[in-house]
Amino acid sequence: MDASSYTPVPETSIHYDGWRIVAVCFLLATFGWAFGFYGQSVYVAELQRLHGWPASLISSATTFFYLFGAALVAFISEAIKAAGPRNCMIAGALVMAAGGVAIGQVREPWQLYLANAVLAFGWAGTSLGMITNTLGLWFDKKRGMAISLALNGASFGGIVGVPLLIAAIGHFGFPGGMTAAAIALVVLMVPLALIFVGKPPVLAHAAVAAAADAPSSTQIRARAFRDIAFLSVSSAFALVLFAQVGFIVHLISFLDSVIGRERAAVAVAFLTAMAVVGRVLFSFVIDRMNQRLASSLSFISQAVALAIIINVHNDIALIAACALFGFSVGNLITLPALIVQREFDPRSFGVLVSLITAINQITYAFGPGVVGLLRDFSGSYALPFYCCIAIELTAAGLIMVRGRKAAH
């Protein structure tokens, strides 16, 4: 896989080395989201049970995790450029494992913040910024399919990773379970990265990105914040993910009082499963689509689903609405990178994707808290969910604003 011995196998071929990287990134996403995203709900429950700390204290540490992680993700492109994708991937896995062990050993509230800081470093090296930047080094024409398939690992982390984590905690206790999960992460991830992730091939877009006159990362970021095309993409997806994450975190609480805990669990399972289905189906056509229009329609479909969920209390209709909402959930973390690839200079890809990922994460970190505050203020979930609908529809219009052609 070294560039000196690389033979030009097309990206469409099953023998292309890049598909091995997709498989490695799938596993990386599985662990990254199991530990860093879905795992946070497990940590809240366990730390409350063990120490009796208020949910607000533990949740504030989770918000700190997202915000600190966002600051780190913004610079993942430079890290990959300096150390290479394999070293960054291995470092991310090792630090994520260390953060997992640290979470299990927390005895005082200040230790929880320290453990989440370590976990945030691991999240930066195992999540969206790392995966999109890495696959961008191997793929050009099939980048959309590659990213979509790899990010199914994020859903897999919620569907399989979290139940396994809970089972390990049930068997070994919280400290032992987190240590066992961390060992599994290192044992599986590090050898695969060492074996399969070598130097990327010399693709045309990579050669352009490495040109001597390429702008610095600081210049790219400065120009991005003056570019309407970039601002429309970054703000639209930040708004939608704010609404999406806020809604999903509170979904069980809402449905529990309407259709009961068992049917609520079924509805969430359908939502998660449809996220995988939607991402896989889109992966075959996403590189040929009008990606801004596809994004806008996805936002509108989520708004329609939310309207049904608020106003219709029939079991089947609610489960179907959750499935409709879930169909676009996975694609909303894939589409920003593809729009950046299509509309911006190849030299800007890694920096801009990392920047959008950081902006999104900073924004959606506040989603669950704001939805919760509005629910407490109004006495029901109708007001916050209607606000989410308004946000989704605003973003649907905003994403269609292209501005002038970017020339970073």
mmCIF file of C-alpha atoms in Angstrom:
data_model
loop_
_atom_site.group_PDB
_atom_site.id
_atom_site.type_symbol
_atom_site.label_atom_id
_atom_site.label_comp_id
_atom_site.label_asym_id
_atom_site.label_seq_id
_atom_site.Cartn_x
_atom_site.Cartn_y
_atom_site.Cartn_z
ATOM 1 C CA MET A 1 0.000 0.000 0.000
ATOM 2 C CA ASP A 2 3.072 2.250 -0.082
ATOM 3 C CA ALA A 3 2.769 4.987 -2.708
ATOM 4 C CA SER A 4 5.982 3.834 -4.423
ATOM 5 C CA SER A 5 4.484 0.400 -5.187
ATOM 6 C CA TYR A 6 0.955 1.613 -5.867
ATOM 7 C CA THR A 7 -0.704 0.357 -9.051
ATOM 8 C CA PRO A 8 -3.633 2.337 -10.451
ATOM 9 C CA VAL A 9 -6.542 0.048 -9.564
ATOM 10 C CA PRO A 10 -9.809 1.991 -10.129
ATOM 11 C CA GLU A 11 -11.890 2.951 -7.096
ATOM 12 C CA THR A 12 -14.825 0.985 -8.519
ATOM 13 C CA SER A 13 -12.859 -2.284 -8.298
ATOM 14 C CA ILE A 14 -13.429 -4.560 -5.315
ATOM 15 C CA HIS A 15 -9.630 -5.070 -5.283
ATOM 16 C CA TYR A 16 -8.942 -1.382 -4.677
ATOM 17 C CA ASP A 17 -6.993 -0.974 -1.409
ATOM 18 C CA GLY A 18 -9.250 1.846 -0.303
ATOM 19 C CA TRP A 19 -12.103 -0.558 0.489
ATOM 20 C CA ARG A 20 -9.930 -2.131 3.188
ATOM 21 C CA ILE A 21 -9.595 1.327 4.702
ATOM 22 C CA VAL A 22 -13.401 1.642 4.617
ATOM 23 C CA ALA A 23 -13.654 -1.578 6.655
ATOM 24 C CA VAL A 24 -11.098 -0.308 9.183
ATOM 25 C CA CYS A 25 -12.949 3.021 9.433
ATOM 26 C CA PHE A 26 -16.229 1.136 9.950
ATOM 27 C CA LEU A 27 -14.724 -0.576 13.009
ATOM 28 C CA LEU A 28 -13.178 2.701 14.181
ATOM 29 C CA ALA A 29 -16.609 4.381 13.973
ATOM 30 C CA THR A 30 -18.182 1.472 15.863
ATOM 31 C CA PHE A 31 -15.852 1.956 18.816
ATOM 32 C CA GLY A 32 -15.783 5.753 18.523
ATOM 33 C CA TRP A 33 -19.556 6.146 18.717
ATOM 34 C CA ALA A 34 -20.006 3.340 21.278
ATOM 35 C CA PHE A 35 -17.523 4.996 23.671
ATOM 36 C CA GLY A 36 -17.880 8.656 22.768
ATOM 37 C CA PHE A 37 -21.472 9.284 21.636
ATOM 38 C CA TYR A 38 -23.920 6.577 22.722
ATOM 39 C CA GLY A 39 -21.758 5.603 25.682
ATOM 40 C CA GLN A 40 -22.400 8.945 27.387
ATOM 41 C CA SER A 41 -25.958 7.862 28.245
ATOM 42 C CA VAL A 42 -24.523 4.717 29.856
ATOM 43 C CA TYR A 43 -22.038 6.752 31.910
ATOM 44 C CA VAL A 44 -24.789 9.074 33.164
ATOM 45 C CA ALA A 45 -26.894 6.144 34.373
ATOM 46 C CA GLU A 46 -23.991 4.275 35.997
ATOM 47 C CA LEU A 47 -22.492 7.307 37.749
ATOM 48 C CA GLN A 48 -25.912 8.269 39.101
ATOM 49 C CA ARG A 49 -26.408 4.741 40.390
ATOM 50 C CA LEU A 50 -22.938 4.480 41.957
ATOM 51 C CA HIS A 51 -22.524 7.967 43.428
ATOM 52 C CA GLY A 52 -26.005 9.499 43.503
ATOM 53 C CA TRP A 53 -24.755 12.610 41.712
ATOM 54 C CA PRO A 54 -27.429 14.834 40.123
ATOM 55 C CA ALA A 55 -28.077 14.334 36.430
ATOM 56 C CA SER A 56 -27.285 18.011 35.781
ATOM 57 C CA LEU A 57 -23.735 17.564 37.123
ATOM 58 C CA ILE A 58 -23.023 14.507 34.998
ATOM 59 C CA SER A 59 -24.719 16.020 31.932
ATOM 60 C CA SER A 60 -22.604 19.166 32.235
ATOM 61 C CA ALA A 61 -19.514 16.954 31.992
ATOM 62 C CA THR A 62 -20.994 15.438 28.815
ATOM 63 C CA THR A 63 -21.491 18.923 27.351
ATOM 64 C CA PHE A 64 -17.877 19.707 28.261
ATOM 65 C CA PHE A 65 -16.839 16.517 26.418
ATOM 66 C CA TYR A 66 -18.598 17.629 23.220
ATOM 67 C CA LEU A 67 -17.292 21.204 23.362
ATOM 68 C CA PHE A 68 -13.690 20.255 24.117
ATOM 69 C CA GLY A 69 -13.848 17.502 21.497
ATOM 70 C CA ALA A 70 -15.091 20.023 18.925
ATOM 71 C CA ALA A 71 -12.079 22.257 19.561
ATOM 72 C CA LEU A 72 -9.795 19.270 18.919
ATOM 73 C CA VAL A 73 -11.663 17.994 15.837
ATOM 74 C CA ALA A 74 -11.109 21.349 14.103
ATOM 75 C CA PHE A 75 -7.394 20.502 13.864
ATOM 76 C CA ILE A 76 -7.590 16.812 12.908
ATOM 77 C CA SER A 77 -6.662 17.595 9.294
ATOM 78 C CA GLU A 78 -3.331 19.089 10.375
ATOM 79 C CA ALA A 79 -2.682 16.126 12.671
ATOM 80 C CA ILE A 80 -3.212 13.646 9.817
ATOM 81 C CA LYS A 81 -1.010 15.699 7.519
ATOM 82 C CA ALA A 82 1.780 15.783 10.118
ATOM 83 C CA ALA A 83 1.647 12.220 11.501
ATOM 84 C CA GLY A 84 -0.212 10.222 8.824
ATOM 85 C CA PRO A 85 -3.620 8.537 9.039
ATOM 86 C CA ARG A 86 -2.338 5.288 10.574
ATOM 87 C CA ASN A 87 -0.540 6.962 13.488
ATOM 88 C CA CYS A 88 -3.500 9.265 14.164
ATOM 89 C CA MET A 89 -5.923 6.339 14.055
ATOM 90 C CA ILE A 90 -3.825 4.282 16.494
ATOM 91 C CA ALA A 91 -3.334 7.279 18.801
ATOM 92 C CA GLY A 92 -7.097 7.939 18.744
ATOM 93 C CA ALA A 93 -7.860 4.318 19.637
ATOM 94 C CA LEU A 94 -5.319 4.240 22.482
ATOM 95 C CA VAL A 95 -6.461 7.533 23.978
ATOM 96 C CA MET A 96 -10.140 6.554 23.636
ATOM 97 C CA ALA A 97 -9.364 3.330 25.515
ATOM 98 C CA ALA A 98 -7.552 5.316 28.222
ATOM 99 C CA GLY A 99 -10.540 7.648 28.495
ATOM 100 C CA GLY A 100 -12.895 4.690 28.843
ATOM 101 C CA VAL A 101 -10.812 3.223 31.662
ATOM 102 C CA ALA A 102 -10.665 6.646 33.350
ATOM 103 C CA ILE A 103 -14.470 7.044 33.213
ATOM 104 C CA GLY A 104 -14.806 3.712 35.002
ATOM 105 C CA GLN A 105 -12.433 4.828 37.770
ATOM 106 C CA VAL A 106 -14.160 8.154 38.541
ATOM 107 C CA ARG A 107 -14.725 8.712 42.271
ATOM 108 C CA GLU A 108 -15.052 12.524 42.483
ATOM 109 C CA PRO A 109 -16.845 15.014 40.193
ATOM 110 C CA TRP A 110 -13.592 16.742 39.151
ATOM 111 C CA GLN A 111 -12.271 13.376 37.965
ATOM 112 C CA LEU A 112 -15.277 13.062 35.646
ATOM 113 C CA TYR A 113 -14.268 16.243 33.816
ATOM 114 C CA LEU A 114 -10.674 15.047 33.539
ATOM 115 C CA ALA A 115 -11.801 11.650 32.206
ATOM 116 C CA ASN A 116 -14.080 13.361 29.670
ATOM 117 C CA ALA A 117 -11.168 15.524 28.539
ATOM 118 C CA VAL A 118 -9.149 12.375 27.787
ATOM 119 C CA LEU A 119 -12.187 10.838 26.105
ATOM 120 C CA ALA A 120 -12.529 13.979 23.944
ATOM 121 C CA PHE A 121 -9.005 13.470 22.570
ATOM 122 C CA GLY A 122 -9.973 9.896 21.705
ATOM 123 C CA TRP A 123 -13.255 11.068 20.116
ATOM 124 C CA ALA A 124 -11.323 13.471 17.877
ATOM 125 C CA GLY A 125 -9.194 10.572 16.645
ATOM 126 C CA THR A 126 -12.013 8.061 16.090
ATOM 127 C CA SER A 127 -15.029 10.049 14.890
ATOM 128 C CA LEU A 128 -16.294 11.939 11.850
ATOM 129 C CA GLY A 129 -13.352 14.262 11.216
ATOM 130 C CA MET A 130 -10.841 11.425 11.363
ATOM 131 C CA ILE A 131 -12.882 9.121 9.125
ATOM 132 C CA THR A 132 -13.770 11.654 6.413
ATOM 133 C CA ASN A 133 -10.224 13.026 6.251
ATOM 134 C CA THR A 134 -8.741 9.522 6.064
ATOM 135 C CA LEU A 135 -11.089 8.286 3.347
ATOM 136 C CA GLY A 136 -10.530 11.516 1.438
ATOM 137 C CA LEU A 137 -6.912 10.383 0.958
ATOM 138 C CA TRP A 138 -8.009 7.145 -0.741
ATOM 139 C CA PHE A 139 -11.164 8.160 -2.598
ATOM 140 C CA ASP A 140 -12.223 10.809 -5.071
ATOM 141 C CA LYS A 141 -15.006 9.629 -7.399
ATOM 142 C CA LYS A 142 -16.411 7.122 -4.873
ATOM 143 C CA ARG A 143 -15.818 9.223 -1.790
ATOM 144 C CA GLY A 144 -19.536 9.494 -0.999
ATOM 145 C CA MET A 145 -20.060 5.743 -1.060
ATOM 146 C CA ALA A 146 -16.893 5.129 0.975
ATOM 147 C CA ILE A 147 -17.833 7.612 3.709
ATOM 148 C CA SER A 148 -21.458 6.403 3.810
ATOM 149 C CA LEU A 149 -20.460 2.761 4.210
ATOM 150 C CA ALA A 150 -17.787 3.493 6.826
ATOM 151 C CA LEU A 151 -20.142 5.624 8.910
ATOM 152 C CA ASN A 152 -22.578 2.741 9.234
ATOM 153 C CA GLY A 153 -20.149 1.805 11.989
ATOM 154 C CA ALA A 154 -21.588 4.755 13.953
ATOM 155 C CA SER A 155 -25.045 3.145 13.916
ATOM 156 C CA PHE A 156 -23.487 -0.260 14.613
ATOM 157 C CA GLY A 157 -21.867 1.286 17.691
ATOM 158 C CA GLY A 158 -25.333 2.133 19.006
ATOM 159 C CA ILE A 159 -27.063 -1.085 17.947
ATOM 160 C CA VAL A 160 -24.377 -3.574 19.050
ATOM 161 C CA GLY A 161 -21.622 -1.678 20.861
ATOM 162 C CA VAL A 162 -23.752 -0.195 23.639
ATOM 163 C CA PRO A 163 -25.580 -3.462 24.532
ATOM 164 C CA LEU A 164 -22.185 -5.214 24.716
ATOM 165 C CA LEU A 165 -20.840 -2.391 26.888
ATOM 166 C CA ILE A 166 -23.853 -2.682 29.219
ATOM 167 C CA ALA A 167 -23.421 -6.472 29.340
ATOM 168 C CA ALA A 168 -19.730 -6.093 30.239
ATOM 169 C CA ILE A 169 -20.608 -3.614 33.010
ATOM 170 C CA GLY A 170 -23.285 -6.003 34.298
ATOM 171 C CA HIS A 171 -20.758 -8.846 34.429
ATOM 172 C CA PHE A 172 -17.591 -7.079 35.639
ATOM 173 C CA GLY A 173 -19.008 -3.974 37.329
ATOM 174 C CA PHE A 174 -18.576 -0.428 35.983
ATOM 175 C CA PRO A 175 -14.765 -0.135 36.376
ATOM 176 C CA GLY A 176 -14.150 -3.703 35.155
ATOM 177 C CA GLY A 177 -16.607 -3.433 32.284
ATOM 178 C CA MET A 178 -15.046 -0.209 30.998
ATOM 179 C CA THR A 179 -11.574 -1.750 31.255
ATOM 180 C CA ALA A 180 -12.706 -4.867 29.356
ATOM 181 C CA ALA A 181 -14.260 -2.705 26.618
ATOM 182 C CA ALA A 182 -11.062 -0.638 26.389
ATOM 183 C CA ILE A 183 -8.947 -3.783 26.011
ATOM 184 C CA ALA A 184 -11.255 -5.002 23.216
ATOM 185 C CA LEU A 185 -10.830 -1.655 21.452
ATOM 186 C CA VAL A 186 -7.027 -1.818 21.563
ATOM 187 C CA VAL A 187 -6.769 -5.526 20.697
ATOM 188 C CA LEU A 188 -9.028 -5.213 17.645
ATOM 189 C CA MET A 189 -8.254 -1.723 16.366
ATOM 190 C CA VAL A 190 -4.501 -1.319 16.686
ATOM 191 C CA PRO A 191 -3.427 -4.465 14.747
ATOM 192 C CA LEU A 192 -5.906 -3.739 11.935
ATOM 193 C CA ALA A 193 -4.601 -0.194 11.596
ATOM 194 C CA LEU A 194 -1.004 -1.436 11.565
ATOM 195 C CA ILE A 195 -1.730 -4.090 8.924
ATOM 196 C CA PHE A 196 -4.095 -2.298 6.540
ATOM 197 C CA VAL A 197 -3.569 1.455 6.870
ATOM 198 C CA GLY A 198 -0.406 2.365 4.988
ATOM 199 C CA LYS A 199 0.482 5.382 2.910
ATOM 200 C CA PRO A 200 -2.394 6.573 0.711
ATOM 201 C CA PRO A 201 -2.121 6.394 -3.084
ATOM 202 C CA VAL A 202 -1.077 9.449 -5.051
ATOM 203 C CA LEU A 203 -4.470 10.613 -6.300
ATOM 204 C CA ALA A 204 -4.918 13.652 -8.498
ATOM 205 C CA HIS A 205 -6.772 15.618 -5.834
ATOM 206 C CA ALA A 206 -4.107 14.752 -3.244
ATOM 207 C CA ALA A 207 -1.396 16.050 -5.560
ATOM 208 C CA VAL A 208 -3.313 19.304 -5.930
ATOM 209 C CA ALA A 209 -3.727 19.557 -2.161
ATOM 210 C CA ALA A 210 0.015 19.133 -1.686
ATOM 211 C CA ALA A 211 0.916 21.820 -4.243
ATOM 212 C CA ALA A 212 3.574 24.287 -3.173
ATOM 213 C CA ASP A 213 1.196 27.238 -3.467
ATOM 214 C CA ALA A 214 -1.502 25.582 -1.335
ATOM 215 C CA PRO A 215 -2.998 28.012 1.224
ATOM 216 C CA SER A 216 -2.303 27.425 4.899
ATOM 217 C CA SER A 217 -4.958 26.005 7.206
ATOM 218 C CA THR A 218 -5.326 29.423 8.852
ATOM 219 C CA GLN A 219 -5.910 31.079 5.467
ATOM 220 C CA ILE A 220 -8.490 28.444 4.489
ATOM 221 C CA ARG A 221 -10.443 28.944 7.719
ATOM 222 C CA ALA A 222 -10.329 32.741 7.428
ATOM 223 C CA ARG A 223 -11.619 32.646 3.836
ATOM 224 C CA ALA A 224 -14.310 30.100 4.728
ATOM 225 C CA PHE A 225 -15.925 32.428 7.263
ATOM 226 C CA ARG A 226 -16.220 35.109 4.544
ATOM 227 C CA ASP A 227 -17.729 32.709 1.984
ATOM 228 C CA ILE A 228 -21.526 32.513 1.651
ATOM 229 C CA ALA A 229 -21.326 29.007 0.153
ATOM 230 C CA PHE A 230 -19.432 27.686 3.177
ATOM 231 C CA LEU A 231 -21.527 29.570 5.720
ATOM 232 C CA SER A 232 -24.773 28.247 4.230
ATOM 233 C CA VAL A 233 -23.534 24.647 4.484
ATOM 234 C CA SER A 234 -22.024 24.912 7.952
ATOM 235 C CA SER A 235 -24.930 26.840 9.503
ATOM 236 C CA ALA A 236 -27.642 24.679 7.897
ATOM 237 C CA PHE A 237 -26.159 21.408 9.133
ATOM 238 C CA ALA A 238 -25.344 22.883 12.552
ATOM 239 C CA LEU A 239 -29.000 23.901 12.964
ATOM 240 C CA VAL A 240 -30.335 20.532 11.815
ATOM 241 C CA LEU A 241 -28.007 18.511 14.022
ATOM 242 C CA PHE A 242 -28.936 20.731 16.983
ATOM 243 C CA ALA A 243 -32.594 19.811 16.400
ATOM 244 C CA GLN A 244 -31.858 16.168 15.549
ATOM 245 C CA VAL A 245 -29.695 15.380 18.568
ATOM 246 C CA GLY A 246 -32.024 17.291 20.913
ATOM 247 C CA PHE A 247 -35.025 15.364 19.618
ATOM 248 C CA ILE A 248 -33.392 11.910 19.698
ATOM 249 C CA VAL A 249 -32.068 12.323 23.255
ATOM 250 C CA HIS A 250 -35.586 13.138 24.504
ATOM 251 C CA LEU A 251 -37.466 10.709 22.248
ATOM 252 C CA ILE A 252 -37.781 7.866 24.778
ATOM 253 C CA SER A 253 -39.047 10.261 27.454
ATOM 254 C CA PHE A 254 -41.696 11.629 25.077
ATOM 255 C CA LEU A 255 -42.858 8.281 23.690
ATOM 256 C CA ASP A 256 -42.876 6.591 27.104
ATOM 257 C CA SER A 257 -45.858 8.679 28.207
ATOM 258 C CA VAL A 258 -47.667 8.267 24.874
ATOM 259 C CA ILE A 259 -47.255 4.616 23.838
ATOM 260 C CA GLY A 260 -45.333 3.009 26.724
ATOM 261 C CA ARG A 261 -41.694 2.034 27.199
ATOM 262 C CA GLU A 262 -41.787 -1.181 25.121
ATOM 263 C CA ARG A 263 -43.288 0.429 22.011
ATOM 264 C CA ALA A 264 -41.031 3.439 22.525
ATOM 265 C CA ALA A 265 -38.023 1.110 22.366
ATOM 266 C CA VAL A 266 -39.398 -0.383 19.142
ATOM 267 C CA ALA A 267 -39.794 3.097 17.644
ATOM 268 C CA VAL A 268 -36.197 4.027 18.510
ATOM 269 C CA ALA A 269 -34.974 0.710 17.068
ATOM 270 C CA PHE A 270 -36.802 1.492 13.807
ATOM 271 C CA LEU A 271 -35.267 4.977 13.765
ATOM 272 C CA THR A 272 -31.758 3.567 14.184
ATOM 273 C CA ALA A 273 -32.296 0.776 11.655
ATOM 274 C CA MET A 274 -33.642 3.217 9.059
ATOM 275 C CA ALA A 275 -30.572 5.401 9.562
ATOM 276 C CA VAL A 276 -28.505 2.442 8.342
ATOM 277 C CA VAL A 277 -30.907 1.669 5.472
ATOM 278 C CA GLY A 278 -30.964 5.294 4.351
ATOM 279 C CA ARG A 279 -27.189 5.609 4.443
ATOM 280 C CA VAL A 280 -26.655 2.377 2.484
ATOM 281 C CA LEU A 281 -29.266 3.258 -0.172
ATOM 282 C CA PHE A 282 -27.897 6.769 -0.569
ATOM 283 C CA SER A 283 -24.331 5.456 -0.877
ATOM 284 C CA PHE A 284 -25.089 4.076 -4.355
ATOM 285 C CA VAL A 285 -26.385 7.373 -5.762
ATOM 286 C CA ILE A 286 -25.095 10.114 -3.471
ATOM 287 C CA ASP A 287 -22.049 10.940 -5.620
ATOM 288 C CA ARG A 288 -24.332 11.693 -8.605
ATOM 289 C CA MET A 289 -27.064 13.652 -6.771
ATOM 290 C CA ASN A 290 -27.665 17.347 -6.288
ATOM 291 C CA GLN A 291 -26.373 17.129 -2.735
ATOM 292 C CA ARG A 292 -27.751 20.466 -1.548
ATOM 293 C CA LEU A 293 -31.228 19.545 -2.793
ATOM 294 C CA ALA A 294 -30.931 16.079 -1.212
ATOM 295 C CA SER A 295 -29.995 17.777 2.073
ATOM 296 C CA SER A 296 -32.940 20.176 1.886
ATOM 297 C CA LEU A 297 -35.409 17.356 1.204
ATOM 298 C CA SER A 298 -33.925 15.374 4.096
ATOM 299 C CA PHE A 299 -34.467 18.319 6.451
ATOM 300 C CA ILE A 300 -38.071 18.682 5.264
ATOM 301 C CA SER A 301 -38.740 14.946 5.722
ATOM 302 C CA GLN A 302 -37.573 15.201 9.342
ATOM 303 C CA ALA A 303 -39.854 18.204 9.899
ATOM 304 C CA VAL A 304 -42.815 16.225 8.514
ATOM 305 C CA ALA A 305 -41.942 13.288 10.784
ATOM 306 C CA LEU A 306 -41.789 15.595 13.804
ATOM 307 C CA ALA A 307 -45.204 17.066 12.960
ATOM 308 C CA ILE A 308 -46.698 13.565 12.883
ATOM 309 C CA ILE A 309 -44.987 12.596 16.143
ATOM 310 C CA ILE A 310 -46.392 15.661 17.933
ATOM 311 C CA ASN A 311 -49.948 15.414 16.628
ATOM 312 C CA VAL A 312 -50.695 11.700 16.042
ATOM 313 C CA HIS A 313 -50.729 9.317 18.991
ATOM 314 C CA ASN A 314 -51.407 6.097 17.110
ATOM 315 C CA ASP A 315 -48.748 3.436 17.786
ATOM 316 C CA ILE A 316 -48.173 2.466 14.165
ATOM 317 C CA ALA A 317 -48.160 6.068 12.942
ATOM 318 C CA LEU A 318 -45.596 7.064 15.595
ATOM 319 C CA ILE A 319 -43.309 4.142 14.769
ATOM 320 C CA ALA A 320 -43.616 4.946 11.033
ATOM 321 C CA ALA A 321 -42.833 8.626 11.711
ATOM 322 C CA CYS A 322 -39.731 7.632 13.694
ATOM 323 C CA ALA A 323 -38.666 5.452 10.758
ATOM 324 C CA LEU A 324 -39.165 8.408 8.376
ATOM 325 C CA PHE A 325 -37.101 10.652 10.656
ATOM 326 C CA GLY A 326 -34.386 8.003 10.916
ATOM 327 C CA PHE A 327 -34.069 7.524 7.138
ATOM 328 C CA SER A 328 -32.067 10.738 6.817
ATOM 329 C CA VAL A 329 -30.273 10.685 10.195
ATOM 330 C CA GLY A 330 -27.172 8.893 8.902
ATOM 331 C CA ASN A 331 -26.860 10.942 5.732
ATOM 332 C CA LEU A 332 -26.789 14.243 7.593
ATOM 333 C CA ILE A 333 -23.272 13.516 8.840
ATOM 334 C CA THR A 334 -22.140 12.350 5.372
ATOM 335 C CA LEU A 335 -23.518 15.101 3.146
ATOM 336 C CA PRO A 336 -21.432 18.077 4.422
ATOM 337 C CA ALA A 337 -18.177 16.406 3.374
ATOM 338 C CA LEU A 338 -19.575 15.611 -0.073
ATOM 339 C CA ILE A 339 -20.770 19.176 -0.631
ATOM 340 C CA VAL A 340 -17.330 20.451 0.386
ATOM 341 C CA GLN A 341 -15.685 18.005 -2.033
ATOM 342 C CA ARG A 342 -17.896 19.109 -4.930
ATOM 343 C CA GLU A 343 -17.943 22.871 -4.392
ATOM 344 C CA PHE A 344 -14.570 23.777 -2.902
ATOM 345 C CA ASP A 345 -10.925 23.609 -3.898
ATOM 346 C CA PRO A 346 -9.433 20.140 -3.188
ATOM 347 C CA ARG A 347 -6.685 21.836 -1.182
ATOM 348 C CA SER A 348 -9.335 22.903 1.335
ATOM 349 C CA PHE A 349 -11.120 19.571 1.814
ATOM 350 C CA GLY A 350 -9.534 18.291 5.026
ATOM 351 C CA VAL A 351 -9.503 21.641 6.811
ATOM 352 C CA LEU A 352 -13.092 22.565 5.832
ATOM 353 C CA VAL A 353 -14.530 19.160 6.755
ATOM 354 C CA SER A 354 -12.808 19.322 10.148
ATOM 355 C CA LEU A 355 -14.097 22.879 10.627
ATOM 356 C CA ILE A 356 -17.710 21.959 9.769
ATOM 357 C CA THR A 357 -17.504 18.925 12.066
ATOM 358 C CA ALA A 358 -16.309 21.156 14.921
ATOM 359 C CA ILE A 359 -19.042 23.752 14.305
ATOM 360 C CA ASN A 360 -21.705 21.041 14.225
ATOM 361 C CA GLN A 361 -20.462 19.432 17.426
ATOM 362 C CA ILE A 362 -20.315 22.735 19.315
ATOM 363 C CA THR A 363 -23.892 23.470 18.233
ATOM 364 C CA TYR A 364 -25.523 20.097 18.865
ATOM 365 C CA ALA A 365 -23.876 19.851 22.302
ATOM 366 C CA PHE A 366 -26.558 22.318 23.476
ATOM 367 C CA GLY A 367 -29.500 20.598 21.700
ATOM 368 C CA PRO A 368 -30.561 18.209 24.491
ATOM 369 C CA GLY A 369 -30.262 20.921 27.155
ATOM 370 C CA VAL A 370 -32.317 23.483 25.231
ATOM 371 C CA VAL A 371 -35.038 20.939 24.407
ATOM 372 C CA GLY A 372 -35.134 19.947 28.087
ATOM 373 C CA LEU A 373 -35.404 23.578 29.242
ATOM 374 C CA LEU A 374 -38.238 24.298 26.794
ATOM 375 C CA ARG A 375 -40.021 21.136 27.903
ATOM 376 C CA ASP A 376 -39.780 22.162 31.568
ATOM 377 C CA PHE A 377 -40.872 25.728 30.758
ATOM 378 C CA SER A 378 -43.938 24.705 28.707
ATOM 379 C CA GLY A 379 -44.884 21.510 30.539
ATOM 380 C CA SER A 380 -44.835 19.342 27.405
ATOM 381 C CA TYR A 381 -42.670 18.412 24.427
ATOM 382 C CA ALA A 382 -44.948 20.187 21.913
ATOM 383 C CA LEU A 383 -43.137 23.547 22.131
ATOM 384 C CA PRO A 384 -39.549 22.231 21.818
ATOM 385 C CA PHE A 385 -40.501 19.833 19.004
ATOM 386 C CA TYR A 386 -42.303 22.623 17.103
ATOM 387 C CA CYS A 387 -39.140 24.694 17.539
ATOM 388 C CA CYS A 388 -37.188 21.785 16.040
ATOM 389 C CA ILE A 389 -39.580 21.806 13.055
ATOM 390 C CA ALA A 390 -38.989 25.541 12.545
ATOM 391 C CA ILE A 391 -35.218 24.981 12.731
ATOM 392 C CA GLU A 392 -35.376 22.120 10.196
ATOM 393 C CA LEU A 393 -37.417 24.187 7.716
ATOM 394 C CA THR A 394 -35.120 27.210 8.136
ATOM 395 C CA ALA A 395 -32.133 24.994 7.388
ATOM 396 C CA ALA A 396 -33.918 23.526 4.338
ATOM 397 C CA GLY A 397 -34.013 26.993 2.810
ATOM 398 C CA LEU A 398 -30.565 28.011 4.000
ATOM 399 C CA ILE A 399 -28.785 25.019 2.446
ATOM 400 C CA MET A 400 -30.004 26.090 -1.021
ATOM 401 C CA VAL A 401 -28.102 29.396 -0.762
ATOM 402 C CA ARG A 402 -24.947 28.813 -2.766
ATOM 403 C CA GLY A 403 -23.449 32.283 -3.051
ATOM 404 C CA ARG A 404 -20.602 32.675 -5.491
ATOM 405 C CA LYS A 405 -18.481 29.696 -6.489
ATOM 406 C CA ALA A 406 -15.930 29.029 -3.773
ATOM 407 C CA ALA A 407 -12.309 29.527 -4.728
ATOM 408 C CA HIS A 408 -10.342 28.668 -1.629
#
